[in-house]
CSV table of C-alpha atoms in Angstrom, one decimal:
chain,number,residue,atom,x,y,z
X,501,UNK,CA,74.4,72.5,125.6
X,502,UNK,CA,71.4,70.4,125.8
X,503,UNK,CA,68.2,71.7,125.5
X,504,UNK,CA,66.9,69.8,128.8
X,505,UNK,CA,69.0,71.8,130.6
X,506,UNK,CA,68.2,75.4,130.1
X,507,UNK,CA,65.0,77.2,131.5
X,508,UNK,CA,63.2,77.6,128.0
X,509,UNK,CA,60.2,79.8,128.5
X,510,UNK,CA,59.3,80.0,124.4
X,511,UNK,CA,60.9,80.6,121.0
X,512,UNK,CA,60.8,84.2,120.0
X,513,UNK,CA,61.2,84.9,116.5
X,514,UNK,CA,61.6,88.3,114.9
X,515,UNK,CA,62.3,89.3,111.7
X,516,UNK,CA,64.2,91.6,110.1
X,517,UNK,CA,62.4,94.5,107.7
X,518,UNK,CA,58.9,92.9,108.0
X,519,UNK,CA,56.1,93.9,110.2
X,520,UNK,CA,54.3,92.4,113.0
X,521,UNK,CA,50.7,90.6,111.9
X,522,UNK,CA,49.3,87.6,110.0
X,523,UNK,CA,48.9,87.6,106.6
X,524,UNK,CA,46.7,84.6,105.8
X,525,UNK,CA,47.5,82.6,102.7
X,526,UNK,CA,44.1,80.6,101.7
X,527,UNK,CA,44.7,77.8,99.6
X,528,UNK,CA,41.3,77.7,97.5
X,529,UNK,CA,39.2,74.3,98.7
X,530,UNK,CA,41.4,73.3,101.6
X,531,UNK,CA,43.3,70.1,101.8
X,532,UNK,CA,41.5,69.1,98.7
X,533,UNK,CA,42.5,72.4,96.5
X,534,UNK,CA,40.9,73.5,93.3
X,535,UNK,CA,39.5,70.2,92.2
X,536,UNK,CA,35.7,69.6,90.7
X,537,UNK,CA,35.1,66.9,93.7
X,538,UNK,CA,35.7,69.7,96.1
X,539,UNK,CA,33.0,72.1,97.6
X,540,UNK,CA,34.4,75.2,96.7
X,541,UNK,CA,31.3,77.1,97.7
X,542,UNK,CA,31.1,75.6,101.5
X,543,UNK,CA,34.4,76.3,101.8
X,544,UNK,CA,34.4,79.5,100.7
X,545,UNK,CA,31.4,80.4,103.0
X,546,UNK,CA,33.6,79.2,106.1
X,547,UNK,CA,36.5,81.2,105.5
X,548,UNK,CA,36.6,84.9,106.4
X,549,UNK,CA,39.0,87.1,103.8
X,550,UNK,CA,40.5,90.2,105.0
X,551,UNK,CA,42.4,92.8,103.2
X,552,UNK,CA,45.9,92.1,102.9
X,553,UNK,CA,45.3,88.0,102.9
X,554,UNK,CA,46.5,86.2,99.6
X,555,UNK,CA,44.5,83.2,98.0
X,556,UNK,CA,46.5,80.1,96.2
X,557,UNK,CA,45.0,78.7,93.3
X,558,UNK,CA,46.6,74.7,93.3
X,559,UNK,CA,45.6,73.3,89.8
X,560,UNK,CA,46.8,71.7,86.4
X,561,UNK,CA,46.6,73.1,83.1
X,562,UNK,CA,44.5,70.0,82.2
X,563,UNK,CA,41.7,71.6,84.7
X,564,UNK,CA,41.4,74.9,82.5
X,565,UNK,CA,42.6,78.7,83.2
X,566,UNK,CA,41.1,80.5,85.8
X,567,UNK,CA,39.5,83.8,85.0
X,568,UNK,CA,38.6,86.9,87.4
X,569,UNK,CA,35.4,87.8,85.9
X,570,UNK,CA,34.0,91.6,87.1
X,571,UNK,CA,30.1,90.7,87.9
X,572,UNK,CA,28.1,88.4,89.6
X,573,UNK,CA,25.9,87.9,86.4
X,574,UNK,CA,28.8,86.7,84.6
X,575,UNK,CA,30.3,84.8,87.4
X,576,UNK,CA,26.5,82.5,87.5
X,577,UNK,CA,26.6,82.2,84.1
X,578,UNK,CA,30.2,80.8,83.7
X,579,UNK,CA,30.6,84.0,81.2
X,580,UNK,CA,34.5,84.4,80.5
X,581,UNK,CA,34.0,86.7,77.6
X,582,UNK,CA,35.2,89.6,79.2
X,583,UNK,CA,37.7,88.8,82.0
X,584,UNK,CA,39.5,91.4,84.2
X,585,UNK,CA,42.1,89.2,84.3
X,586,UNK,CA,43.5,85.3,83.3
X,587,UNK,CA,45.5,83.0,85.5
X,588,UNK,CA,47.6,79.9,83.9
X,589,UNK,CA,50.5,79.3,86.1
X,590,UNK,CA,50.0,75.8,87.9
X,591,UNK,CA,50.3,77.8,91.5
X,592,UNK,CA,48.5,81.1,91.1
X,593,UNK,CA,48.6,83.9,94.4
X,594,UNK,CA,46.4,86.5,93.9
X,595,UNK,CA,46.6,89.5,96.7
X,596,UNK,CA,43.3,90.6,98.2
X,597,UNK,CA,44.3,94.5,98.1
X,598,UNK,CA,40.7,96.1,99.0
X,599,UNK,CA,37.2,94.9,100.5
X,600,UNK,CA,34.4,94.0,98.5
X,601,UNK,CA,33.4,91.0,96.5
X,602,UNK,CA,35.7,89.3,93.8
X,603,UNK,CA,34.4,86.5,91.4
X,604,UNK,CA,36.9,83.3,90.0
X,605,UNK,CA,35.6,80.7,87.4
X,606,UNK,CA,37.0,77.7,85.3
X,607,UNK,CA,37.3,78.9,81.9
X,608,UNK,CA,35.7,75.2,81.2
X,609,UNK,CA,32.3,76.0,81.1
X,610,UNK,CA,31.3,72.4,82.1
X,611,UNK,CA,33.9,72.5,85.2
X,612,UNK,CA,32.2,75.9,85.9
X,613,UNK,CA,28.2,75.0,86.0
X,614,UNK,CA,29.7,72.1,87.9
X,615,UNK,CA,30.8,74.4,90.8
X,616,UNK,CA,34.6,74.5,89.7
X,617,UNK,CA,34.0,78.6,90.8
X,618,UNK,CA,34.6,81.1,93.7
X,619,UNK,CA,33.5,83.9,95.2
X,620,UNK,CA,34.9,86.0,98.0
X,621,UNK,CA,33.8,88.7,100.2
X,622,UNK,CA,36.6,90.5,101.2
X,623,UNK,CA,36.5,92.4,105.0
X,624,UNK,CA,38.3,95.1,106.8
X,625,UNK,CA,41.8,94.1,107.8
X,626,UNK,CA,41.1,94.7,111.4
X,627,UNK,CA,41.7,91.3,113.4
X,628,UNK,CA,39.9,90.9,117.1
X,629,UNK,CA,42.1,87.7,117.3
X,630,UNK,CA,45.8,89.0,117.8
X,631,UNK,CA,47.4,86.0,119.9
X,632,UNK,CA,50.1,83.8,118.9
X,633,UNK,CA,49.5,80.2,118.3
X,634,UNK,CA,51.1,77.4,120.8
X,635,UNK,CA,52.7,74.6,119.7
X,636,UNK,CA,50.1,72.0,120.6
X,637,UNK,CA,50.3,68.5,118.7
X,638,UNK,CA,46.3,68.3,118.5
X,639,UNK,CA,43.6,70.6,118.3
X,640,UNK,CA,43.3,74.1,116.1
X,641,UNK,CA,46.5,76.1,115.4
X,642,UNK,CA,49.9,74.6,115.0
X,643,UNK,CA,53.3,75.8,114.3
X,644,UNK,CA,54.7,74.3,110.9
X,645,UNK,CA,58.1,72.5,111.3
X,646,UNK,CA,60.7,73.4,108.5
X,647,UNK,CA,64.4,73.1,107.9
X,648,UNK,CA,65.9,76.5,107.9
X,649,UNK,CA,66.8,76.5,104.2
X,650,UNK,CA,62.5,76.6,103.7
X,651,UNK,CA,62.1,79.7,106.1
X,652,UNK,CA,63.0,82.2,103.8
X,653,UNK,CA,60.3,83.7,100.9
X,654,UNK,CA,61.6,85.9,97.9
X,655,UNK,CA,58.3,87.9,98.6
X,656,UNK,CA,58.0,87.8,102.3
X,657,UNK,CA,61.4,87.4,103.7
X,658,UNK,CA,61.9,85.1,106.8
X,659,UNK,CA,58.8,84.2,108.7
X,660,UNK,CA,57.1,81.7,111.0
X,661,UNK,CA,53.9,79.8,109.9
X,662,UNK,CA,50.9,78.7,111.1
X,663,UNK,CA,47.9,76.6,109.9
X,664,UNK,CA,44.7,76.1,110.9
X,665,UNK,CA,42.2,73.0,110.9
X,666,UNK,CA,40.7,74.3,107.5
X,667,UNK,CA,44.0,74.0,105.7
X,668,UNK,CA,44.8,77.8,105.9
X,669,UNK,CA,48.2,78.9,106.9
X,670,UNK,CA,49.4,82.5,108.6
X,671,UNK,CA,52.9,83.9,108.2
X,672,UNK,CA,53.9,85.8,111.6
X,673,UNK,CA,57.0,88.4,111.0
X,674,UNK,CA,57.6,88.5,114.6
X,675,UNK,CA,56.3,85.6,117.2
X,676,UNK,CA,56.7,83.9,120.8
X,677,UNK,CA,55.7,80.3,121.3
X,678,UNK,CA,55.4,78.7,124.5
X,679,UNK,CA,54.5,79.4,128.3
X,680,UNK,CA,54.1,82.8,128.8
X,681,UNK,CA,53.2,83.6,124.8
X,682,UNK,CA,50.8,85.9,124.8
X,683,UNK,CA,52.7,88.3,127.2
X,684,UNK,CA,55.5,88.1,124.6
X,685,UNK,CA,53.6,88.9,122.0
X,686,UNK,CA,52.1,91.5,123.1
X,687,UNK,CA,55.3,93.4,123.5
X,688,UNK,CA,56.5,92.3,120.5
X,689,UNK,CA,53.6,94.0,118.9
X,690,UNK,CA,54.3,97.3,121.1
X,691,UNK,CA,58.0,97.7,120.2
X,692,UNK,CA,58.6,95.8,116.8
X,693,UNK,CA,58.7,98.5,113.7
X,694,UNK,CA,59.0,97.8,109.9
X,695,UNK,CA,62.7,99.3,110.2
X,696,UNK,CA,64.2,97.5,112.6
X,697,UNK,CA,67.7,96.5,112.3
X,698,UNK,CA,69.6,93.1,112.8
X,699,UNK,CA,71.0,94.6,116.3
X,700,UNK,CA,67.8,95.4,117.2
X,701,UNK,CA,65.9,92.5,116.2
X,702,UNK,CA,68.5,90.8,118.3
X,703,UNK,CA,67.6,93.0,121.6
X,704,UNK,CA,63.9,92.8,121.0
X,705,UNK,CA,64.0,89.1,121.0
X,706,UNK,CA,66.4,88.8,124.0
X,707,UNK,CA,64.0,91.4,125.8
X,708,UNK,CA,61.1,89.6,125.3
X,709,UNK,CA,62.8,86.6,127.0
X,710,UNK,CA,64.1,88.4,129.7
X,711,UNK,CA,60.4,89.7,130.8
X,712,UNK,CA,58.7,86.2,130.1
X,713,UNK,CA,61.1,83.6,130.9
X,714,UNK,CA,60.6,81.7,134.3
X,715,UNK,CA,63.9,83.4,135.5
X,716,UNK,CA,65.3,86.4,137.8
X,717,UNK,CA,68.1,86.7,135.4
X,718,UNK,CA,69.1,85.8,131.8
X,719,UNK,CA,72.5,83.9,131.5
X,720,UNK,CA,73.9,82.1,128.5
X,721,UNK,CA,73.2,79.2,130.3
X,722,UNK,CA,69.6,79.7,130.6
X,723,UNK,CA,69.1,80.3,127.0
X,724,UNK,CA,70.5,79.9,123.4
X,725,UNK,CA,70.2,82.7,120.5
X,726,UNK,CA,70.4,81.7,117.1
X,727,UNK,CA,70.0,83.4,113.8
X,728,UNK,CA,69.3,82.3,110.3
X,729,UNK,CA,70.3,84.8,108.0
X,730,UNK,CA,70.5,84.9,104.1
X,731,UNK,CA,74.6,85.0,102.7
X,732,UNK,CA,75.5,87.4,99.8
X,733,UNK,CA,75.3,83.9,97.5
X,734,UNK,CA,71.9,83.7,98.2
X,735,UNK,CA,71.9,80.8,100.4
X,736,UNK,CA,69.7,80.3,104.0
X,737,UNK,CA,72.8,80.1,106.9
X,738,UNK,CA,71.8,78.8,110.7
X,739,UNK,CA,73.8,80.0,113.0
X,740,UNK,CA,74.0,79.5,117.1
X,741,UNK,CA,75.6,82.4,119.0
X,742,UNK,CA,78.5,81.0,121.0
X,743,UNK,CA,77.9,81.3,124.7
X,744,UNK,CA,80.4,83.6,125.5
X,745,UNK,CA,79.4,86.2,122.5
X,746,UNK,CA,75.6,85.8,124.1
X,747,UNK,CA,76.8,86.6,127.5
X,748,UNK,CA,78.5,90.0,125.9
X,749,UNK,CA,75.4,90.6,124.3
X,750,UNK,CA,73.1,90.1,127.5
X,751,UNK,CA,75.5,92.9,129.3
X,752,UNK,CA,75.1,95.1,126.4
X,753,UNK,CA,71.7,95.2,126.7
X,754,UNK,CA,71.1,95.6,130.3
X,755,UNK,CA,69.7,92.5,130.6
X,756,UNK,CA,72.0,90.7,133.0
X,757,UNK,CA,74.7,91.7,135.3
X,758,UNK,CA,78.4,91.2,134.6
X,759,UNK,CA,80.5,88.5,135.8
X,760,UNK,CA,82.4,89.5,139.0
X,761,UNK,CA,85.8,89.9,138.8
X,762,UNK,CA,87.8,86.8,140.7
X,763,UNK,CA,90.7,88.6,143.2
């Protein structure tokens, strides 16, 4: 059935075994990355780092390794003689697990003194902005469209990603986009829990749609339900629920009335 024949309120995504909220992944340097010509200091000053976020260094071996140092004095002097930790992979993700200031420098002294170093001040994980980003073709937040096989990550499972103008992106474990998305997001945050099962996730997604779609009753003619899952072989699969099966689910969860029997 063509999408324009449906009453489409929003896209609701509920991920199993994950929690609601946004974990922000900061690409150090934004669009320019970890490079000598990037103004790392200005980028850091304009970015808010919270407990639970993660920073990513995208760099090449030729640029030198990255050292985390303990003190401000070591950071300012580009002194990497006694580092807390060294990072040498091409792309290092570092979790910000607690409040406070952390210092990172390039192990190449000349590059470090030319500005290739970073300090981050990590603040409380509490967030005042809890609304889900809307899909938009211009402006600030944008949902990242990607093929289903890229929706799963070995560390974070299934998530929907949103990017902002600075190049940072956040992963949502339960999200809604489109009309009435704020009301939908409020329900998701209230009812979602870490131990949610697959059936409960389907029920929650349908419940949110039933409360926020501009329709008095949900039917398989008005919406479409799809599931992205990881097969036992480790492959990401995409499956659309057949209309008759969707109708049965709506009846089972009390979201529509059974079809009247014909005499």
